[in-house]
Short mmCIF file of C-alpha atoms in Angstrom, two decimals:
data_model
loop_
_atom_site.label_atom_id
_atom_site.label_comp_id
_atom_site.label_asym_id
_atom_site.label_seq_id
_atom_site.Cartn_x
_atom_site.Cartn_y
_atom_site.Cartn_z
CA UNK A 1 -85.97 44.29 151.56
CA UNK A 2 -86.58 44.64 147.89
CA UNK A 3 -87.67 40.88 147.34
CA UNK A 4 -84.62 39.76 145.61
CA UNK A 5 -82.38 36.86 146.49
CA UNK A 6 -79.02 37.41 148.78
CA UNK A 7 -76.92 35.29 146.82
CA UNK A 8 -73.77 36.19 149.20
CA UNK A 9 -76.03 35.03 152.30
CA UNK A 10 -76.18 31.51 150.95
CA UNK A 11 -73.95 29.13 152.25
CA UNK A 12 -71.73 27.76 149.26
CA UNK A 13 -72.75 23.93 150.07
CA UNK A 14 -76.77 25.26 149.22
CA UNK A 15 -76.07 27.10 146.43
CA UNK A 16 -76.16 24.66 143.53
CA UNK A 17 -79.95 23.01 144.75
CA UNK A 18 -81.40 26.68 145.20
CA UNK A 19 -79.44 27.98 141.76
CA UNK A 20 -80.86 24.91 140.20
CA UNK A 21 -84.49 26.02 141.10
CA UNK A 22 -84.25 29.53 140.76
CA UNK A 23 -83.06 27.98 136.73
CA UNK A 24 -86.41 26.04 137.22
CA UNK A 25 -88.58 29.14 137.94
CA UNK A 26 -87.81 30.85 135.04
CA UNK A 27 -88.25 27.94 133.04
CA UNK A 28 -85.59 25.86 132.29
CA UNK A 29 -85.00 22.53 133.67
CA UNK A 30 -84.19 21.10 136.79
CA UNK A 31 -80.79 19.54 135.43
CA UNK A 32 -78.56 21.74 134.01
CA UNK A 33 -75.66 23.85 134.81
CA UNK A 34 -75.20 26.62 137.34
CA UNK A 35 -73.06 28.86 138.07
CA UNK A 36 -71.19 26.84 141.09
CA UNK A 37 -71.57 23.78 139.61
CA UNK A 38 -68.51 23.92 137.20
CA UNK A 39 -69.05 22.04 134.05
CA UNK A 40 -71.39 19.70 135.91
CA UNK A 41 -75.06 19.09 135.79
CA UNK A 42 -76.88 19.59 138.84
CA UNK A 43 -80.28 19.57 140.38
CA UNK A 44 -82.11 19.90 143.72
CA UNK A 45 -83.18 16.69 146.25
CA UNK A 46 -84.12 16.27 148.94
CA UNK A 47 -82.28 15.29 152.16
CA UNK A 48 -83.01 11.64 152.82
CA UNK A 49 -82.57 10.97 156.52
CA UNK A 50 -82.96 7.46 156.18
CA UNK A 51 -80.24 4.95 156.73
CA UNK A 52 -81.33 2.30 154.18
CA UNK A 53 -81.97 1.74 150.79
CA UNK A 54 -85.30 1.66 148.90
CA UNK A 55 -85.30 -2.05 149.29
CA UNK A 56 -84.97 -1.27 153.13
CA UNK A 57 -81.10 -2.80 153.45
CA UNK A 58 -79.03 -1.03 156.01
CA UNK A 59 -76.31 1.14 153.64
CA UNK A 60 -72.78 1.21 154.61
CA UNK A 61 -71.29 4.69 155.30
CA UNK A 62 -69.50 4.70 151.96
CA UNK A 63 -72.85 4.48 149.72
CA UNK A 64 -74.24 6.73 147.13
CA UNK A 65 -77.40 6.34 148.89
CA UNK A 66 -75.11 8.51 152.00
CA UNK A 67 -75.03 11.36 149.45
CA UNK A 68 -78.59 12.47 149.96
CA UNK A 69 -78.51 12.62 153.94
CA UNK A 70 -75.96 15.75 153.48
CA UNK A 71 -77.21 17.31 150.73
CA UNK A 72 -79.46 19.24 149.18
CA UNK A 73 -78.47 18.88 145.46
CA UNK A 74 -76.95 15.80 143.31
CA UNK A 75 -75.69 15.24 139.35
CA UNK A 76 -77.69 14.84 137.11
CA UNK A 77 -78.14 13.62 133.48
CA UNK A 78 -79.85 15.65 130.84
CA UNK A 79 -82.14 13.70 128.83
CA UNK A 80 -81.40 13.34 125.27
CA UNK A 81 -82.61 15.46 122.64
CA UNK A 82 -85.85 14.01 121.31
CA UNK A 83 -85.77 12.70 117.65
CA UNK A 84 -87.50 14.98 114.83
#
């Protein structure tokens, strides 16, 4: 009851997304590494319940667009370093 965060309480398929924002809160990106994400970039989404694409198309079962409809966190890409 002290405020802070029962990391052993989270389910291991949550983890990344709410590492990945508790990264964000103390002010480092939203794509970066975490502890369960390996050597991997990750960062939080959210769950897309929709069966289509953004162009509306019905998405087969095998689809990235799938991906988002069971989780809460995807890879990610860091931007490049910006040019002195």
């Amino acid at each position: 009851a002290d405020g802070s965060l029962a990391w052993d309480r989270v389910p291991w398929h949550d983890r990344p997304a709410l590492e990945a924002m508790v990264q964000f809160k103390k002010g480092k990106g939203l794509c970066g590494h975490v502890p369960s994400s390996g050597s991997f970039n990750v960062c939080p989404v959210s769950v897309d319940e929709e069966t289509s694409d953004p162009d509306g198309h019905t998405v087969a079962a095998d689809s990235p667009f799938t991906w988002a409809r069971h989780r809460n966190w995807d890879f990610c890409v860091q931007p490049p370093p910006k040019m002195p």
